Tab-separated table of C-alpha atoms in Angstrom:
chain	number	residue	atom	x	y	z
A	1	UNK	CA	35.413	-16.278	-56.428
A	2	UNK	CA	35.632	-17.597	-52.882
A	3	UNK	CA	38.596	-15.342	-52.033
A	4	UNK	CA	36.864	-12.202	-53.273
A	5	UNK	CA	33.533	-12.962	-51.531
A	6	UNK	CA	34.968	-13.545	-48.002
A	7	UNK	CA	35.721	-9.904	-47.117
A	8	UNK	CA	32.232	-8.828	-48.221
A	9	UNK	CA	30.664	-11.251	-45.712
A	10	UNK	CA	33.048	-10.440	-42.838
A	11	UNK	CA	32.602	-6.660	-43.016
A	12	UNK	CA	28.861	-6.638	-42.194
A	13	UNK	CA	29.521	-9.119	-39.380
A	14	UNK	CA	32.021	-6.776	-37.703
A	15	UNK	CA	29.657	-3.854	-38.219
A	16	UNK	CA	26.798	-5.780	-36.589
A	17	UNK	CA	28.928	-6.669	-33.579
A	18	UNK	CA	29.948	-3.038	-33.178
A	19	UNK	CA	26.329	-1.942	-33.496
A	20	UNK	CA	25.240	-4.397	-30.792
A	21	UNK	CA	28.011	-3.177	-28.468
A	22	UNK	CA	26.935	0.415	-29.035
A	23	UNK	CA	23.301	-0.482	-28.302
A	24	UNK	CA	24.275	-2.221	-25.056
A	25	UNK	CA	26.347	0.785	-24.034
A	26	UNK	CA	23.428	3.132	-24.692
A	27	UNK	CA	21.060	0.827	-22.788
A	28	UNK	CA	23.340	0.754	-19.737
A	29	UNK	CA	23.793	4.522	-19.966
A	30	UNK	CA	20.021	4.918	-19.569
A	31	UNK	CA	19.776	2.283	-16.834
A	32	UNK	CA	22.646	3.480	-14.647
A	33	UNK	CA	20.873	6.572	-13.204
A	34	UNK	CA	17.877	4.444	-12.221
A	35	UNK	CA	20.126	1.743	-10.754
A	36	UNK	CA	22.101	4.345	-8.821
A	37	UNK	CA	18.857	5.804	-7.440
A	38	UNK	CA	17.630	2.373	-6.313
A	39	UNK	CA	20.959	1.505	-4.682
A	40	UNK	CA	21.342	4.836	-2.861
A	41	UNK	CA	17.754	5.394	-1.724
A	42	UNK	CA	16.519	1.815	-1.320
A	43	UNK	CA	19.413	-0.612	-1.229
A	44	UNK	CA	21.610	1.252	1.247
A	45	UNK	CA	18.832	2.087	3.786
A	46	UNK	CA	17.595	-1.500	3.647
A	47	UNK	CA	21.083	-2.906	4.213
A	48	UNK	CA	21.719	-0.395	7.024
A	49	UNK	CA	18.433	-1.358	8.666
A	50	UNK	CA	19.325	-5.058	8.523
A	51	UNK	CA	22.743	-4.355	10.067
A	52	UNK	CA	21.208	-2.173	12.794
A	53	UNK	CA	18.740	-4.923	13.694
A	54	UNK	CA	21.686	-7.155	14.634
A	55	UNK	CA	23.309	-4.545	16.871
A	56	UNK	CA	22.676	-3.062	20.291
A	57	UNK	CA	22.274	0.418	18.783
A	58	UNK	CA	21.440	3.112	21.338
A	59	UNK	CA	21.716	6.897	21.634
A	60	UNK	CA	25.281	6.432	22.866
A	61	UNK	CA	26.150	4.765	19.554
A	62	UNK	CA	25.575	8.041	17.709
A	63	UNK	CA	28.411	9.641	19.691
A	64	UNK	CA	30.835	6.755	20.125
A	65	UNK	CA	30.120	4.872	16.923
A	66	UNK	CA	30.086	1.663	18.955
A	67	UNK	CA	27.146	-0.690	18.506
A	68	UNK	CA	27.917	-4.206	19.770
A	69	UNK	CA	26.837	-7.086	17.561
A	70	UNK	CA	24.046	-9.086	19.230
A	71	UNK	CA	22.942	-11.331	16.375
A	72	UNK	CA	19.269	-12.240	16.550
A	73	UNK	CA	18.805	-11.001	20.117
A	74	UNK	CA	16.706	-8.044	18.947
A	75	UNK	CA	14.395	-10.331	16.977
A	76	UNK	CA	14.084	-12.652	19.976
A	77	UNK	CA	13.263	-9.673	22.194
A	78	UNK	CA	10.443	-8.367	20.002
A	79	UNK	CA	8.970	-11.804	19.333
A	80	UNK	CA	8.854	-12.538	23.069
A	81	UNK	CA	7.379	-9.140	23.855
A	82	UNK	CA	3.588	-9.371	24.545
A	83	UNK	CA	3.143	-6.178	22.539
A	84	UNK	CA	4.270	-7.996	19.385
A	85	UNK	CA	1.111	-10.131	19.342
A	86	UNK	CA	-1.071	-7.082	19.980
A	87	UNK	CA	0.634	-5.043	17.250
A	88	UNK	CA	0.545	-7.889	14.724
A	89	UNK	CA	-3.157	-8.527	15.379
A	90	UNK	CA	-3.998	-4.821	15.128
A	91	UNK	CA	-2.011	-4.608	11.883
A	92	UNK	CA	-3.944	-7.558	10.438
A	93	UNK	CA	-7.332	-6.170	11.507
A	94	UNK	CA	-6.469	-2.688	10.279
A	95	UNK	CA	-5.241	-4.001	6.910
A	96	UNK	CA	-8.106	-6.427	6.250
A	97	UNK	CA	-10.802	-4.022	7.450
A	98	UNK	CA	-9.430	-1.180	5.350
A	99	UNK	CA	-8.936	-3.259	2.186
A	100	UNK	CA	-12.361	-4.912	2.263
A	101	UNK	CA	-14.312	-1.675	2.577
A	102	UNK	CA	-11.995	0.439	0.418
A	103	UNK	CA	-12.241	-2.064	-2.400
A	104	UNK	CA	-15.944	-2.809	-1.967
A	105	UNK	CA	-17.033	0.829	-1.844
A	106	UNK	CA	-14.532	1.814	-4.540
A	107	UNK	CA	-15.878	-0.896	-6.861
A	108	UNK	CA	-19.480	0.098	-6.182
A	109	UNK	CA	-18.688	3.737	-6.981
A	110	UNK	CA	-16.714	2.743	-10.082
A	111	UNK	CA	-19.690	0.758	-11.403
A	112	UNK	CA	-21.989	3.674	-10.564
A	113	UNK	CA	-19.825	6.219	-12.387
A	114	UNK	CA	-19.342	3.867	-15.337
A	115	UNK	CA	-22.819	4.911	-16.410
A	116	UNK	CA	-22.932	8.287	-18.121
A	117	UNK	CA	-25.084	10.936	-16.443
A	118	UNK	CA	-25.023	14.698	-16.053
A	119	UNK	CA	-22.416	15.895	-13.571
A	120	UNK	CA	-20.686	12.526	-13.182
A	121	UNK	CA	-17.244	13.933	-14.036
A	122	UNK	CA	-17.588	16.780	-11.517
A	123	UNK	CA	-18.850	14.489	-8.776
A	124	UNK	CA	-16.063	11.990	-9.465
A	125	UNK	CA	-13.509	14.777	-9.209
A	126	UNK	CA	-14.897	15.866	-5.825
A	127	UNK	CA	-14.562	12.308	-4.537
A	128	UNK	CA	-10.823	12.512	-5.207
A	129	UNK	CA	-10.345	15.134	-2.488
A	130	UNK	CA	-9.639	12.650	0.338
A	131	UNK	CA	-6.849	11.165	-1.773
A	132	UNK	CA	-5.360	14.559	-2.617
A	133	UNK	CA	-5.245	15.920	0.937
A	134	UNK	CA	-2.059	15.397	2.970
A	135	UNK	CA	-2.502	12.441	5.318
A	136	UNK	CA	-1.708	14.557	8.368
A	137	UNK	CA	-4.512	16.953	7.407
A	138	UNK	CA	-6.960	14.071	6.899
A	139	UNK	CA	-5.998	12.575	10.241
A	140	UNK	CA	-6.433	15.907	12.030
A	141	UNK	CA	-9.882	16.388	10.463
A	142	UNK	CA	-11.056	12.963	11.554
A	143	UNK	CA	-9.594	13.419	15.029
A	144	UNK	CA	-11.780	16.494	15.418
A	145	UNK	CA	-14.792	14.629	14.013
A	146	UNK	CA	-14.242	11.798	16.528
A	147	UNK	CA	-14.083	14.152	19.518
A	148	UNK	CA	-16.436	12.828	22.165
A	149	UNK	CA	-17.777	16.195	23.316
A	150	UNK	CA	-17.577	18.436	20.252
A	151	UNK	CA	-17.147	16.064	17.304
A	152	UNK	CA	-19.607	16.116	14.421
A	153	UNK	CA	-20.153	12.343	14.540
A	154	UNK	CA	-21.345	12.365	18.145
A	155	UNK	CA	-23.400	15.478	17.437
A	156	UNK	CA	-25.193	13.518	14.716
A	157	UNK	CA	-25.737	10.595	17.096
A	158	UNK	CA	-27.191	12.883	19.760
A	159	UNK	CA	-29.468	14.467	17.156
A	160	UNK	CA	-31.163	11.112	16.557
A	161	UNK	CA	-31.376	10.287	20.267
A	162	UNK	CA	-28.340	8.002	20.573
A	163	UNK	CA	-25.545	8.166	23.128
A	164	UNK	CA	-22.176	9.649	22.247
A	165	UNK	CA	-19.426	7.155	21.399
A	166	UNK	CA	-15.974	7.494	23.018
A	167	UNK	CA	-14.229	6.966	19.684
A	168	UNK	CA	-10.686	7.840	20.758
A	169	UNK	CA	-10.750	7.046	24.483
A	170	UNK	CA	-12.257	3.553	24.317
A	171	UNK	CA	-10.137	0.483	23.589
A	172	UNK	CA	-13.148	-1.007	21.796
A	173	UNK	CA	-13.806	1.932	19.463
A	174	UNK	CA	-10.338	3.333	18.754
A	175	UNK	CA	-9.317	0.712	16.183
A	176	UNK	CA	-12.618	0.951	14.240
A	177	UNK	CA	-12.124	4.734	14.262
A	178	UNK	CA	-8.707	4.620	12.577
A	179	UNK	CA	-9.962	1.952	10.155
A	180	UNK	CA	-12.854	4.238	9.202
A	181	UNK	CA	-10.414	7.091	8.636
A	182	UNK	CA	-8.192	4.977	6.410
A	183	UNK	CA	-11.191	3.694	4.444
A	184	UNK	CA	-12.232	7.272	3.693
A	185	UNK	CA	-8.713	8.074	2.498
A	186	UNK	CA	-8.339	4.960	0.328
A	187	UNK	CA	-11.688	4.837	-1.491
A	188	UNK	CA	-10.704	7.393	-4.196
A	189	UNK	CA	-7.636	5.348	-5.210
A	190	UNK	CA	-9.761	2.224	-5.688
A	191	UNK	CA	-12.392	4.252	-7.513
A	192	UNK	CA	-9.943	5.726	-10.028
A	193	UNK	CA	-8.128	2.482	-10.882
A	194	UNK	CA	-11.246	0.311	-11.036
A	195	UNK	CA	-13.128	2.912	-13.081
A	196	UNK	CA	-10.274	2.909	-15.588
A	197	UNK	CA	-10.500	-0.887	-15.786
A	198	UNK	CA	-14.254	-0.743	-16.352
A	199	UNK	CA	-13.871	1.799	-19.147
A	200	UNK	CA	-11.549	-0.633	-20.944
A	201	UNK	CA	-14.262	-3.308	-21.188
A	202	UNK	CA	-15.998	-3.086	-24.616
A	203	UNK	CA	-19.680	-2.111	-24.542
A	204	UNK	CA	-20.372	-4.734	-27.182
A	205	UNK	CA	-19.882	-7.482	-24.594
A	206	UNK	CA	-22.609	-6.028	-22.385
A	207	UNK	CA	-24.891	-5.628	-25.392
A	208	UNK	CA	-24.359	-9.252	-26.391
A	209	UNK	CA	-25.016	-10.428	-22.829
A	210	UNK	CA	-28.211	-8.347	-22.665
A	211	UNK	CA	-29.417	-9.854	-25.940
A	212	UNK	CA	-28.895	-13.301	-24.409
A	213	UNK	CA	-31.175	-12.317	-21.533
A	214	UNK	CA	-28.523	-11.627	-18.880
A	215	UNK	CA	-29.612	-9.336	-16.077
A	216	UNK	CA	-27.501	-6.674	-14.353
A	217	UNK	CA	-26.050	-9.095	-11.791
A	218	UNK	CA	-25.338	-11.737	-14.445
A	219	UNK	CA	-23.568	-9.179	-16.633
A	220	UNK	CA	-21.451	-8.106	-13.688
A	221	UNK	CA	-20.664	-11.687	-12.666
A	222	UNK	CA	-19.881	-13.123	-16.096
A	223	UNK	CA	-18.570	-10.074	-17.986
A	224	UNK	CA	-17.367	-7.331	-15.654
A	225	UNK	CA	-15.729	-9.344	-12.877
A	226	UNK	CA	-13.693	-11.774	-15.057
A	227	UNK	CA	-12.358	-8.969	-17.276
A	228	UNK	CA	-11.627	-6.797	-14.246
A	229	UNK	CA	-9.550	-9.453	-12.453
A	230	UNK	CA	-6.098	-8.204	-13.597
A	231	UNK	CA	-6.919	-4.660	-12.437
A	232	UNK	CA	-8.413	-6.029	-9.224
A	233	UNK	CA	-5.186	-7.864	-8.426
A	234	UNK	CA	-3.135	-4.706	-8.903
A	235	UNK	CA	-5.486	-2.597	-6.757
A	236	UNK	CA	-5.535	-5.108	-3.908
A	237	UNK	CA	-1.775	-5.619	-3.977
A	238	UNK	CA	-0.979	-1.907	-3.979
A	239	UNK	CA	-3.609	-1.335	-1.308
A	240	UNK	CA	-2.132	-4.101	0.837
A	241	UNK	CA	1.420	-2.776	0.583
A	242	UNK	CA	0.248	0.751	1.369
A	243	UNK	CA	-2.103	-0.181	4.222
A	244	UNK	CA	0.247	-2.544	6.025
A	245	UNK	CA	2.753	0.299	6.472
A	246	UNK	CA	0.325	3.111	7.363
A	247	UNK	CA	1.849	5.246	10.084
A	248	UNK	CA	0.908	8.914	9.900
A	249	UNK	CA	-2.871	8.420	10.001
A	250	UNK	CA	-2.722	6.292	13.153
A	251	UNK	CA	-0.202	8.575	14.865
A	252	UNK	CA	-2.285	11.689	14.216
A	253	UNK	CA	-5.657	10.177	15.171
A	254	UNK	CA	-4.763	8.001	18.192
A	255	UNK	CA	-0.968	7.859	18.557
A	256	UNK	CA	-1.243	4.093	18.985
A	257	UNK	CA	-3.486	4.368	22.043
A	258	UNK	CA	-5.446	4.116	24.148
A	259	UNK	CA	-3.629	1.329	26.012
A	260	UNK	CA	-2.025	0.128	22.754
A	261	UNK	CA	-5.474	-0.546	21.246
A	262	UNK	CA	-4.339	0.892	17.897
A	263	UNK	CA	-0.663	0.004	18.152
A	264	UNK	CA	0.457	-1.532	14.848
A	265	UNK	CA	3.859	-2.784	13.781
A	266	UNK	CA	4.701	0.555	12.182
A	267	UNK	CA	3.768	2.647	15.215
A	268	UNK	CA	5.476	0.156	17.535
A	269	UNK	CA	8.658	0.382	15.467
A	270	UNK	CA	8.511	4.170	15.836
A	271	UNK	CA	7.918	3.883	19.583
A	272	UNK	CA	10.839	1.492	20.059
A	273	UNK	CA	13.194	3.657	18.029
A	274	UNK	CA	12.274	7.221	18.975
A	275	UNK	CA	10.599	6.920	22.370
A	276	UNK	CA	12.361	3.950	23.971
A	277	UNK	CA	15.559	4.570	21.936
A	278	UNK	CA	15.953	0.842	21.276
A	279	UNK	CA	16.969	1.389	17.665
A	280	UNK	CA	18.001	-2.215	17.087
A	281	UNK	CA	14.615	-3.570	18.114
A	282	UNK	CA	12.839	-0.879	16.105
A	283	UNK	CA	14.832	-1.893	13.035
A	284	UNK	CA	13.956	-5.540	13.683
A	285	UNK	CA	10.220	-4.719	13.677
A	286	UNK	CA	10.698	-2.800	10.427
A	287	UNK	CA	12.388	-5.804	8.852
A	288	UNK	CA	9.493	-8.035	9.889
A	289	UNK	CA	7.180	-5.679	8.011
A	290	UNK	CA	9.437	-5.818	4.945
A	291	UNK	CA	9.385	-9.618	4.978
A	292	UNK	CA	5.589	-9.691	5.253
A	293	UNK	CA	5.173	-7.215	2.372
A	294	UNK	CA	7.663	-9.205	0.261
A	295	UNK	CA	5.764	-12.455	0.841
A	296	UNK	CA	2.496	-10.891	-0.292
A	297	UNK	CA	4.277	-9.345	-3.275
A	298	UNK	CA	5.595	-12.739	-4.369
A	299	UNK	CA	2.152	-14.286	-3.950
A	300	UNK	CA	0.696	-11.541	-6.137
A	301	UNK	CA	3.319	-12.077	-8.841
A	302	UNK	CA	2.615	-15.805	-8.811
A	303	UNK	CA	-1.125	-15.168	-9.066
A	304	UNK	CA	-0.618	-12.661	-11.891
A	305	UNK	CA	1.547	-15.168	-13.773
A	306	UNK	CA	-1.124	-17.838	-13.415
A	307	UNK	CA	-3.802	-15.421	-14.643
A	308	UNK	CA	-1.745	-14.532	-17.735
A	309	UNK	CA	-1.145	-18.224	-18.418
A	310	UNK	CA	-4.906	-18.897	-18.285
A	311	UNK	CA	-5.598	-15.969	-20.613
A	312	UNK	CA	-3.051	-17.280	-23.108
C-alpha cells in the first residue's frame, strides 16, 4: 500500500511547484515594463545627475566629452555661496506659506461643500479651473493681475482709496505675490481630496454626536478631524513634494527677482545650469532638493505607519 500511494502524493507536489513557477513568471512579466520605465526615466536621470554634481561640467564638456572629477567641490561651492541661504529660506517660506493656506482654505471649502445644497456640484466644478489650467497660463494671468499700473489688484485698491502695491518690483512684496499665486493654484487639489475623505465618513457618526449634544465645532474636532487624519497626511505630503519643487510659476511671475527676493532652490538650480552654465553646481542644488524631499517622504511613511498601528 505504501508503494502504490507514493506516486499519487508526489504528482500533485510537482504540479504545485510548476504552478508556482508559472505564477512567478507571469508576475515578473507584468512587473518588468514598470521596472524598465522607472529605471529609464527615473533611475538613469537621477544617477546621471549625481555623477554630474561631482564633475566640473561646462558647455565645453558637451563638445569634448571631458568633465573633470571634482568630488564634493560643487557642493562646497553652493553651500558657501550666500545665495544658498537666501534660496533655502525663500523655499521654506514659499512651501510653508503655500501649504498652510492651501490646506486651510481647501479644508474649509471641503466642509462647506460636504453639505448638500442646490448648485454645489456646479460651483465645485468651477473651483477646479485653477487646477486644470496650465501653470504657465496661471502664472501669466497673475503676473498681469499684479501689474503695478494696470493690474486688477491695484485697481481694486485704488477704488477703495488705498495706494497701489509694487507687487513684482518690491523685494518685500514679490515673495507674498508668488505665494498667493501658488495658493490659488493648489486650493482645488486640497478641496477634491479632502472632500472625498469627508464623504467617506458615515453620517451616522454625526447623528450620534448630535444626539449626545455635540455642537458643530465638537463634531468637527472629535469626529471629522480624527477620521480625516489619513487623508490629511496624504494631502500634506503630496502638497509638500509638489510645492518644494515649484519652478514654472515663480519663473513666469517673477523670474526669481527682484534682487533674488523670490529665488528658490529650483530657480537657482536653473540659473546655475542654464544662465551661468555651471552644470555641476546646478546638479548639486537639484540633489539637495531630492534629499530634502526624501527626508520628508520617510517622515510621512513613518507617521503613516504609526497611525495604522494605532488604528489596529
